[in-house]
């Protein structure tokens, strides 16, 4: 592989402006992450008086010290539940992929400080995503249960559709059939349908006095049956361990339960790893700090995508596939953390495509192409490359900065629909792990072709600069205005202003992160390690089916 020769001038005014703009965005990101992770002092004190830890404290005590913790959905529900005092920080659940007793695991912890751990729609979506990660990558999963169940005021958001609350228990059953260990410990409330989650786990522990499990609590039992019963008698740790047999272990303190969880993971058999190529890792030769100064301040400004790739891959070296063909997509083989990877990335600048001679044999000038648009030739190149990676069991990484497929008379005549369909087909049917990072724009069918959330990436993260939408807000407004012939010029200006503002809010990286369209927003400098973590997670699933596609319109 060839080491990339950087043309980035870290001393230039342009670089400094771009770096300053990114640092401003990162300050906003860090402020928002701090906001959702902060625990109210009085609430924490009440927990401590009961001998309890907060959700993040429990996780910190379970994971191996000094190992990486990859949080999923830290910004879930951000700004979404403003009608509820305090909102729903992190959707009332903390979810991570971490190392416990030397083993990669998924941990889901209800946060009792957020509405007693009661679930809303985004809580459900986040928990399903974490279960999906465990299933796709064959990772053991640990449930730290402390939840009052469904938020009854919002039950219609969470019951009874396909991706609602019941899907969690369906996943419990599917994971059990796959042989994925599920370890549950009830630290507080476990009410109604939520009791099935620990009930369907491989093994289950409860903490004395603080924990309880029942399908109906004391008030509902008295209302429905006329029985007066206290919480401990109805569903306490002693009852479920000694009488019902629902629980398997009982501990007096949370610290003891945490040690038990670690012991359970330590006793698991060694995983069988996938046959992905991995050699010794080498750090990038170019400084990853310089990623902060690559992207333009303007969302439509140009840059060189290879400058980003070179600061993510081992030794800043990669081998381009078809480097002179389909220039609006960069396709290359590289190593990341020692893993062989295939990278598909949208170019960030205008490029020239070499044109064939005309029918008389006369040379034609090169055709100017917009970098972040997918043309027929770049789609064909990507399809070929993706199939190669599947043939060779090489995981795929997609770096988004795409405004969509090319449109217009020439593009349609050249068959952009069939070429784009082919790219979507081979990508959707990929059997190797796929990982997605949204660098800047991710619009329309370009999002689909480049493995957006609908196409099952093992992990999908974005930079703070990411924008996800059907199209740019200005273009959308101008398109809609063509149909508003009854409006005068002033009304058109007002309409355009409102629609652009709406798009601006809805395309934001935070809007997507709040709704779990992405797994989180990351500092560009964390991109490499996040992807390496994803590759290490993915190798825990050794099952790789045969690669097949449907009929391709060649």
Coordinates of C-alpha atoms in Angstrom, one line a residue:
X1 CA 0.0 0.0 0.0
X2 CA 1.1 3.5 -0.7
X3 CA 1.7 6.1 2.0
X4 CA -0.4 9.2 1.3
X5 CA 1.5 12.5 0.7
X6 CA -0.6 15.2 2.5
X7 CA -1.1 18.6 0.9
X8 CA -2.8 20.0 4.0
X9 CA -1.0 23.1 5.3
X10 CA -1.6 23.2 9.1
X11 CA -0.1 26.7 9.2
X12 CA -2.4 28.3 6.7
X13 CA -5.1 30.7 7.6
X14 CA -7.7 28.5 5.8
X15 CA -6.7 25.6 8.0
X16 CA -6.9 27.7 11.1
X17 CA -10.4 29.0 10.3
X18 CA -11.6 25.4 9.6
X19 CA -10.1 24.2 12.8
X20 CA -11.6 27.0 14.8
X21 CA -15.1 26.3 13.4
X22 CA -14.8 22.6 14.3
X23 CA -13.6 23.4 17.8
X24 CA -16.6 25.6 18.3
X25 CA -18.9 22.7 17.2
X26 CA -17.0 20.3 19.6
X27 CA -17.5 22.8 22.5
X28 CA -21.2 22.6 21.8
X29 CA -21.1 18.8 21.7
X30 CA -19.1 18.5 24.9
X31 CA -21.6 20.9 26.6
X32 CA -24.6 18.8 25.5
X33 CA -22.9 15.5 26.5
X34 CA -22.2 17.0 30.0
X35 CA -25.8 18.1 30.3
X36 CA -27.2 14.6 29.7
X37 CA -24.7 12.9 31.9
X38 CA -24.9 15.2 34.9
X39 CA -26.7 13.8 37.9
X40 CA -28.7 16.0 40.2
X41 CA -27.0 16.1 43.6
X42 CA -30.1 15.8 45.7
X43 CA -31.4 12.8 43.6
X44 CA -28.0 11.1 43.8
X45 CA -28.0 11.6 47.6
X46 CA -31.4 9.9 47.9
X47 CA -30.0 6.9 45.9
X48 CA -26.9 6.7 48.1
X49 CA -29.0 6.7 51.3
X50 CA -30.6 3.5 49.9
X51 CA -27.2 2.0 49.2
X52 CA -27.6 2.4 45.5
X53 CA -25.4 3.6 42.6
X54 CA -26.4 5.7 39.6
X55 CA -26.6 3.9 36.2
X56 CA -23.2 5.1 35.1
X57 CA -21.6 4.4 38.4
X58 CA -22.8 0.8 38.2
X59 CA -21.4 0.4 34.7
X60 CA -18.1 1.9 35.8
X61 CA -17.8 -0.7 38.6
X62 CA -18.6 -3.6 36.3
X63 CA -16.2 -2.9 33.4
X64 CA -12.5 -3.7 33.4
X65 CA -10.5 -0.7 34.6
X66 CA -8.6 1.2 31.9
X67 CA -10.5 -0.3 29.0
X68 CA -12.5 1.5 26.4
X69 CA -16.2 2.1 26.9
X70 CA -18.2 2.8 23.8
X71 CA -21.5 4.5 24.7
X72 CA -24.4 4.1 22.3
X73 CA -27.2 6.7 22.2
X74 CA -25.9 9.1 24.8
X75 CA -27.8 11.9 23.1
X76 CA -31.0 9.8 22.6
X77 CA -34.2 11.8 23.2
X78 CA -32.2 15.1 23.4
X79 CA -34.6 18.0 23.2
X80 CA -37.6 15.7 22.5
X81 CA -39.6 15.6 25.7
X82 CA -39.6 19.2 26.6
X83 CA -43.2 18.9 28.0
X84 CA -41.8 16.6 30.8
X85 CA -39.9 18.4 33.6
X86 CA -36.2 17.6 33.2
X87 CA -36.8 15.9 29.8
X88 CA -35.5 12.3 29.2
X89 CA -31.7 12.5 29.3
X90 CA -30.2 9.6 27.3
X91 CA -33.8 8.3 27.0
X92 CA -33.6 7.1 30.6
X93 CA -31.2 4.3 29.7
X94 CA -27.4 4.1 29.6
X95 CA -26.1 1.6 27.0
X96 CA -22.5 0.7 26.3
X97 CA -20.3 -1.8 24.6
X98 CA -17.5 -2.5 27.0
X99 CA -14.9 -5.0 28.3
X100 CA -15.9 -7.1 31.4
X101 CA -13.5 -9.8 32.6
X102 CA -11.6 -9.5 29.3
X103 CA -14.7 -10.0 27.2
X104 CA -16.6 -7.6 25.0
X105 CA -20.2 -7.3 26.2
X106 CA -23.3 -5.0 25.8
X107 CA -24.6 -3.4 29.0
X108 CA -28.0 -1.8 29.3
X109 CA -28.7 0.1 32.5
X110 CA -32.1 1.7 33.4
X111 CA -31.6 5.1 34.9
X112 CA -33.9 5.3 38.0
X113 CA -33.2 9.1 38.2
X114 CA -35.1 9.6 35.0
X115 CA -38.8 9.2 35.8
X116 CA -38.0 6.1 37.9
X117 CA -36.7 4.4 34.8
X118 CA -40.1 4.5 33.1
X119 CA -40.0 3.9 29.3
X120 CA -41.0 6.2 26.4
X121 CA -40.8 5.5 22.7
X122 CA -37.1 6.5 22.4
X123 CA -36.2 4.3 25.4
X124 CA -37.6 1.4 23.6
X125 CA -35.8 2.3 20.3
X126 CA -32.5 2.6 22.2
X127 CA -32.9 -0.7 24.0
X128 CA -33.8 -2.5 20.7
X129 CA -30.7 -1.0 19.1
X130 CA -28.5 -2.3 21.9
X131 CA -30.0 -5.7 21.6
X132 CA -29.5 -5.6 17.9
X133 CA -25.8 -4.9 18.4
X134 CA -25.6 -7.9 20.8
X135 CA -27.4 -10.2 18.3
X136 CA -25.4 -9.1 15.2
X137 CA -22.1 -9.4 16.9
X138 CA -22.9 -12.4 19.2
X139 CA -22.0 -10.4 22.3
X140 CA -23.1 -11.4 25.8
X141 CA -25.6 -8.8 27.2
X142 CA -26.0 -7.6 30.8
X143 CA -29.2 -6.0 31.9
X144 CA -29.1 -3.7 35.0
X145 CA -32.8 -3.4 35.7
X146 CA -34.3 -0.5 37.7
X147 CA -37.5 0.6 35.9
X148 CA -41.1 1.4 36.7
X149 CA -42.1 0.0 33.3
X150 CA -43.9 1.8 30.5
X151 CA -44.7 5.5 31.0
X152 CA -48.5 5.0 31.1
X153 CA -49.2 8.5 29.9
X154 CA -47.4 7.7 26.6
X155 CA -48.4 4.0 26.2
X156 CA -49.5 4.5 22.6
X157 CA -45.9 5.3 21.6
X158 CA -44.7 2.0 22.9
X159 CA -47.4 -0.6 22.5
X160 CA -48.2 -2.8 20.4
X161 CA -46.4 -2.2 17.1
X162 CA -43.5 -4.4 15.7
X163 CA -40.7 -2.2 17.0
X164 CA -42.4 -1.5 20.4
X165 CA -41.9 -2.9 23.9
X166 CA -42.9 -6.5 23.0
X167 CA -40.0 -6.7 20.5
X168 CA -37.6 -6.6 23.4
X169 CA -38.9 -9.9 24.8
X170 CA -39.0 -11.4 21.3
X171 CA -35.2 -10.5 21.1
X172 CA -34.7 -12.2 24.5
X173 CA -36.0 -15.4 23.0
X174 CA -34.1 -15.1 19.8
X175 CA -30.8 -14.4 21.6
X176 CA -31.4 -17.4 23.9
X177 CA -31.8 -19.6 20.7
X178 CA -28.6 -18.2 19.4
X179 CA -26.8 -19.1 22.6
X180 CA -26.0 -15.5 23.6
X181 CA -25.6 -15.2 27.4
X182 CA -28.1 -12.8 29.0
X183 CA -27.3 -11.8 32.5
X184 CA -29.8 -9.8 34.5
X185 CA -29.7 -8.2 37.9
X186 CA -32.7 -6.3 39.4
X187 CA -31.4 -3.3 41.4
X188 CA -34.8 -1.6 41.9
X189 CA -38.3 -1.7 40.4
X190 CA -39.1 -4.3 37.7
X191 CA -42.8 -3.8 36.9
X192 CA -45.5 -5.3 34.6
X193 CA -44.3 -6.4 31.1
X194 CA -40.8 -5.3 32.0
X195 CA -40.5 -8.3 34.4
X196 CA -40.3 -10.6 31.4
X197 CA -36.9 -9.2 30.4
X198 CA -35.0 -10.5 33.4
X199 CA -37.4 -13.5 33.5
X200 CA -36.3 -14.5 30.0
X201 CA -32.6 -14.0 30.8
X202 CA -30.0 -16.9 31.3
X203 CA -29.7 -16.1 35.0
X204 CA -31.1 -13.6 37.3
X205 CA -30.1 -11.9 40.6
X206 CA -31.9 -9.5 42.9
X207 CA -30.7 -7.1 45.6
X208 CA -32.3 -7.4 49.0
X209 CA -34.8 -4.6 50.1
X210 CA -34.3 -2.4 47.1
X211 CA -35.4 -4.7 44.3
X212 CA -38.8 -6.0 43.4
X213 CA -40.5 -7.8 40.5
X214 CA -44.2 -8.2 39.7
X215 CA -46.6 -8.1 36.8
X216 CA -48.9 -5.8 38.9
X217 CA -47.9 -3.7 41.8
X218 CA -49.6 -3.5 45.2
X219 CA -52.0 -0.7 44.2
X220 CA -53.2 -2.5 41.1
X221 CA -53.5 -5.8 42.9
X222 CA -55.7 -4.1 45.6
X223 CA -57.7 -2.3 42.9
X224 CA -58.2 -5.4 40.8
X225 CA -58.4 -8.2 43.4
X226 CA -59.0 -6.5 46.7
X227 CA -55.8 -8.0 48.1
X228 CA -53.8 -5.8 50.4
X229 CA -50.1 -6.8 50.1
X230 CA -46.8 -5.0 50.6
X231 CA -44.2 -4.8 47.9
X232 CA -41.7 -7.1 49.6
X233 CA -44.2 -9.9 50.1
X234 CA -45.6 -9.5 46.6
X235 CA -42.4 -9.5 44.7
X236 CA -39.3 -8.8 46.8
X237 CA -35.9 -10.5 46.5
X238 CA -36.5 -13.0 49.3
X239 CA -39.8 -14.1 47.9
X240 CA -38.6 -14.6 44.4
X241 CA -35.5 -16.5 45.6
X242 CA -37.1 -18.7 48.2
X243 CA -40.7 -19.1 47.1
X244 CA -41.4 -18.4 43.4
X245 CA -38.0 -19.5 42.1
X246 CA -38.1 -16.7 39.5
X247 CA -34.7 -15.4 40.7
X248 CA -31.5 -17.4 41.0
X249 CA -29.3 -15.3 43.4
X250 CA -29.9 -12.8 46.2
X251 CA -27.3 -10.2 47.4
X252 CA -27.4 -7.8 50.3
X253 CA -25.5 -5.0 48.6
X254 CA -25.1 -3.7 45.0
X255 CA -21.3 -4.2 45.3
X256 CA -21.9 -8.0 45.8
X257 CA -24.2 -8.1 42.8
X258 CA -21.7 -6.3 40.7
X259 CA -19.0 -8.8 41.6
X260 CA -21.4 -11.6 40.7
X261 CA -22.0 -10.1 37.2
X262 CA -18.2 -10.0 36.6
X263 CA -17.8 -13.6 37.8
X264 CA -20.6 -14.7 35.4
X265 CA -18.8 -13.1 32.4
X266 CA -15.4 -14.5 33.5
X267 CA -16.9 -18.0 33.5
X268 CA -18.1 -17.8 29.8
X269 CA -16.3 -20.0 27.2
X270 CA -13.9 -18.4 24.8
X271 CA -15.7 -16.9 21.7
X272 CA -15.0 -18.3 18.2
X273 CA -13.7 -15.3 16.1
X274 CA -14.5 -14.4 12.5
X275 CA -11.8 -15.0 9.9
X276 CA -11.1 -11.4 9.2
X277 CA -7.5 -10.5 8.4
X278 CA -5.7 -8.7 11.2
X279 CA -2.0 -7.9 11.6
X280 CA -0.1 -5.7 14.0
X281 CA -1.7 -2.2 14.2
X282 CA 0.3 0.8 13.2
X283 CA -0.7 4.4 14.1
X284 CA -1.4 6.9 11.2
X285 CA 1.8 8.5 9.9
X286 CA -0.2 11.8 9.6
X287 CA -1.4 13.5 12.7
X288 CA -5.1 12.7 13.5
X289 CA -5.3 16.1 15.3
X290 CA -5.3 17.7 11.9
X291 CA -8.7 16.2 11.1
X292 CA -10.1 19.2 12.9
X293 CA -8.9 21.5 10.1
X294 CA -10.0 19.5 7.0
X295 CA -13.7 20.4 6.6
X296 CA -14.7 23.8 5.2
X297 CA -16.6 26.2 7.4
X298 CA -19.3 26.4 4.7
X299 CA -21.4 23.2 4.3
X300 CA -20.9 23.4 0.5
X301 CA -17.1 24.2 0.6
X302 CA -14.6 21.7 -1.0
X303 CA -11.8 19.6 0.5
X304 CA -9.9 16.4 -0.2
X305 CA -11.5 13.3 1.3
X306 CA -8.1 11.4 1.1
X307 CA -6.8 13.8 3.8
X308 CA -9.4 12.3 6.1
X309 CA -8.8 8.7 5.1
X310 CA -5.0 9.1 5.6
X311 CA -5.5 10.2 9.2
X312 CA -7.7 7.2 10.0
X313 CA -5.8 4.3 8.5
X314 CA -2.7 2.5 9.7
X315 CA 0.6 4.2 8.6
X316 CA -1.6 6.6 6.5
X317 CA -1.3 4.1 3.7
X318 CA -3.9 2.8 1.4
X319 CA -4.4 1.2 -2.1
X320 CA -6.9 2.9 -4.3
X321 CA -9.2 0.7 -6.4
X322 CA -9.8 2.2 -9.9
X323 CA -8.3 5.5 -8.9
X324 CA -8.8 7.1 -12.3
X325 CA -12.4 5.9 -12.9
X326 CA -15.6 7.1 -11.2
X327 CA -13.6 9.9 -9.4
X328 CA -16.5 11.2 -7.2
X329 CA -16.1 8.1 -5.1
X330 CA -12.9 7.1 -3.4
X331 CA -12.6 3.3 -3.0
X332 CA -9.5 1.9 -1.3
X333 CA -8.1 -1.0 0.7
X334 CA -6.3 -0.2 3.9
X335 CA -5.6 -1.5 7.4
X336 CA -7.2 0.0 10.5
X337 CA -6.0 -1.2 13.9
X338 CA -4.4 -4.0 11.9
X339 CA -7.8 -5.1 10.3
X340 CA -8.0 -5.2 6.6
X341 CA -10.8 -2.9 5.5
X342 CA -12.4 -1.6 2.4
X343 CA -13.3 2.1 2.4
X344 CA -16.0 3.7 0.3
X345 CA -15.9 7.5 0.6
X346 CA -17.5 10.5 -1.2
X347 CA -15.0 12.9 -2.7
X348 CA -15.2 16.4 -1.2
X349 CA -14.1 18.4 -4.2
X350 CA -14.9 18.9 -7.8
X351 CA -13.1 16.4 -10.1
X352 CA -12.7 15.8 -13.8
X353 CA -13.7 12.6 -15.6
X354 CA -11.7 11.6 -18.6
X355 CA -13.9 11.4 -21.7
X356 CA -13.6 9.1 -24.7
X357 CA -13.0 10.5 -28.2
X358 CA -16.1 11.5 -30.2
X359 CA -17.4 9.4 -33.1
X360 CA -14.9 11.0 -35.4
X361 CA -12.0 10.1 -33.1
X362 CA -11.4 13.7 -31.9
X363 CA -10.4 14.1 -28.3
X364 CA -12.9 15.6 -25.9
X365 CA -12.2 17.8 -22.9
X366 CA -12.6 16.2 -19.4
X367 CA -16.0 16.4 -17.9
X368 CA -16.4 18.4 -14.6
X369 CA -18.1 16.4 -11.9
X370 CA -19.4 17.5 -8.5
X371 CA -17.5 15.7 -5.8
X372 CA -20.2 14.7 -3.4
X373 CA -22.6 13.5 -6.1
X374 CA -22.7 9.8 -7.3
X375 CA -22.5 9.4 -11.1
X376 CA -23.0 6.2 -13.1
X377 CA -19.3 5.5 -13.3
X378 CA -18.7 6.0 -9.6
X379 CA -21.7 3.8 -8.7
X380 CA -20.3 1.1 -11.0
X381 CA -16.9 1.3 -9.4
X382 CA -18.5 1.1 -5.9
X383 CA -20.5 -1.9 -6.8
X384 CA -17.4 -3.8 -8.1
X385 CA -15.4 -2.8 -5.0
X386 CA -18.2 -3.8 -2.6
X387 CA -18.4 -7.2 -4.3
X388 CA -14.7 -7.7 -4.0
X389 CA -14.8 -7.0 -0.3
X390 CA -17.5 -9.5 0.2
X391 CA -15.6 -12.1 -1.8
X392 CA -12.5 -11.6 0.3
X393 CA -14.2 -11.2 3.7
X394 CA -13.0 -7.6 4.2
X395 CA -15.2 -5.4 6.4
X396 CA -16.6 -2.2 4.7
X397 CA -16.4 1.4 6.0
X398 CA -18.5 4.1 4.5
X399 CA -17.6 7.8 4.9
X400 CA -20.6 10.0 3.9
X401 CA -20.5 13.4 2.3
X402 CA -23.1 12.8 -0.4
X403 CA -25.9 15.0 -1.8
X404 CA -27.4 12.1 -3.8
X405 CA -27.2 10.6 -7.3
X406 CA -26.7 12.8 -10.4
X407 CA -29.9 13.9 -12.1
X408 CA -30.7 15.5 -15.4
X409 CA -31.1 14.5 -19.1
X410 CA -27.5 13.1 -19.6
X411 CA -27.6 11.2 -16.3
X412 CA -30.9 9.6 -17.1
X413 CA -29.7 8.7 -20.6
X414 CA -26.7 7.1 -19.1
X415 CA -28.8 4.9 -16.9
X416 CA -28.2 6.4 -13.5
X417 CA -31.3 4.5 -12.1
X418 CA -30.0 1.1 -13.0
X419 CA -26.4 2.0 -11.9
X420 CA -27.6 3.3 -8.6
X421 CA -29.9 0.3 -8.1
X422 CA -27.0 -2.0 -8.7
X423 CA -24.9 -0.2 -6.0
X424 CA -27.8 -0.3 -3.5
X425 CA -28.3 -4.0 -4.3
X426 CA -24.7 -5.2 -3.7
X427 CA -24.4 -3.0 -0.6
X428 CA -27.7 -4.1 0.9
X429 CA -26.8 -7.8 0.4
X430 CA -23.3 -7.5 1.9
X431 CA -22.4 -10.3 4.3
X432 CA -19.3 -8.6 5.8
X433 CA -19.7 -6.1 8.7
X434 CA -20.4 -2.5 7.6
X435 CA -19.6 0.6 9.5
X436 CA -20.8 4.1 8.7
X437 CA -19.5 7.6 9.6
X438 CA -21.4 10.6 8.4
X439 CA -18.8 13.3 7.9
X440 CA -21.0 16.1 6.5
X441 CA -23.9 15.7 4.1
X442 CA -26.0 12.5 3.8
X443 CA -28.9 13.3 1.5
X444 CA -31.5 11.3 -0.4
X445 CA -30.7 8.0 -2.1
X446 CA -27.0 8.8 -1.5
X447 CA -27.7 7.9 2.2
X448 CA -29.1 4.6 1.1
X449 CA -26.3 3.6 -1.3
X450 CA -23.7 4.6 1.3
X451 CA -25.1 2.3 4.0
X452 CA -27.4 4.6 6.0
X453 CA -29.2 3.3 9.0
X454 CA -31.8 1.4 7.0
X455 CA -29.0 -0.8 5.6
X456 CA -27.9 -2.4 8.9
X457 CA -24.4 -0.9 9.6
X458 CA -23.0 -2.6 12.7
X459 CA -22.3 0.9 14.0
X460 CA -23.2 4.3 12.6
X461 CA -21.8 7.5 14.0
X462 CA -21.6 11.1 12.8
X463 CA -19.4 14.1 13.2
X464 CA -21.0 17.3 14.6
X465 CA -21.0 18.6 11.0
X466 CA -23.4 15.9 9.8
X467 CA -26.6 16.8 8.0
X468 CA -29.2 14.1 7.1
X469 CA -32.2 14.8 5.0
X470 CA -34.0 14.0 1.7
X471 CA -32.1 17.0 0.2
X472 CA -30.7 20.4 1.1
X473 CA -33.3 22.7 2.7
X474 CA -32.7 25.5 0.2
X475 CA -33.2 23.1 -2.8
X476 CA -36.3 21.6 -1.1
X477 CA -37.8 25.0 -0.6
X478 CA -37.2 26.1 -4.2
X479 CA -38.7 22.9 -5.5
X480 CA -41.9 23.3 -3.4
X481 CA -42.2 26.9 -4.4
X482 CA -42.5 25.9 -8.0
X483 CA -45.9 24.5 -7.1
X484 CA -47.0 27.6 -5.1
X485 CA -48.1 29.7 -8.0
X486 CA -50.9 31.4 -6.0
X487 CA -48.4 33.1 -3.6
X488 CA -47.1 36.6 -4.2
X489 CA -43.3 37.3 -4.0
X490 CA -43.5 38.4 -0.3
X491 CA -45.4 35.2 0.7
X492 CA -42.9 33.1 -1.3
X493 CA -40.0 34.6 0.6
X494 CA -41.7 34.0 3.9
X495 CA -42.6 30.4 2.9
X496 CA -39.0 29.7 1.8
X497 CA -37.6 31.1 5.1
X498 CA -39.8 28.9 7.2
X499 CA -39.1 25.7 5.3
X500 CA -35.4 26.3 5.2
X501 CA -35.4 26.9 9.0
X502 CA -37.4 23.7 9.5
X503 CA -34.9 21.7 7.4
X504 CA -32.0 23.3 9.3
X505 CA -33.4 22.0 12.5
X506 CA -34.3 18.5 11.2
X507 CA -31.0 17.9 9.3
X508 CA -29.0 18.6 12.4
X509 CA -26.7 15.9 13.8
X510 CA -28.4 16.3 17.1
X511 CA -31.9 15.8 15.7
X512 CA -30.7 12.4 14.2
X513 CA -28.8 11.4 17.4
X514 CA -31.9 12.2 19.5
X515 CA -34.0 9.8 17.4
X516 CA -31.3 7.0 17.3
X517 CA -30.8 7.5 13.5
X518 CA -27.1 7.4 14.5
X519 CA -25.5 5.7 17.5
X520 CA -23.9 9.0 18.5
X521 CA -22.0 12.1 17.6
X522 CA -18.2 11.8 17.9
X523 CA -15.2 14.1 17.9
X524 CA -13.4 13.6 14.5
X525 CA -10.3 12.6 16.4
X526 CA -12.2 9.6 17.9
X527 CA -13.2 8.2 14.5
X528 CA -10.4 5.8 14.1
X529 CA -10.7 4.3 17.6
X530 CA -14.5 4.1 17.3
X531 CA -14.1 2.1 14.0
X532 CA -11.4 -0.2 15.5
X533 CA -13.8 -0.9 18.4
X534 CA -16.5 -1.8 15.9
X535 CA -14.2 -4.2 14.1
X536 CA -13.2 -5.8 17.3
X537 CA -16.9 -6.2 18.2
X538 CA -17.8 -7.6 14.8
X539 CA -15.2 -10.3 14.9
X540 CA -17.1 -12.0 17.8
X541 CA -19.6 -13.3 15.2
X542 CA -17.9 -16.0 13.1
X543 CA -21.0 -16.8 11.0
X544 CA -20.6 -15.4 7.5
X545 CA -23.2 -16.6 5.0
X546 CA -22.7 -17.0 1.3
X547 CA -22.7 -13.7 -0.6
X548 CA -25.6 -13.4 -3.1
X549 CA -27.3 -10.5 -4.9
X550 CA -30.5 -10.3 -6.8
X551 CA -30.7 -9.6 -10.6
X552 CA -28.5 -6.7 -11.5
X553 CA -29.5 -4.4 -14.4
X554 CA -26.0 -4.2 -15.9

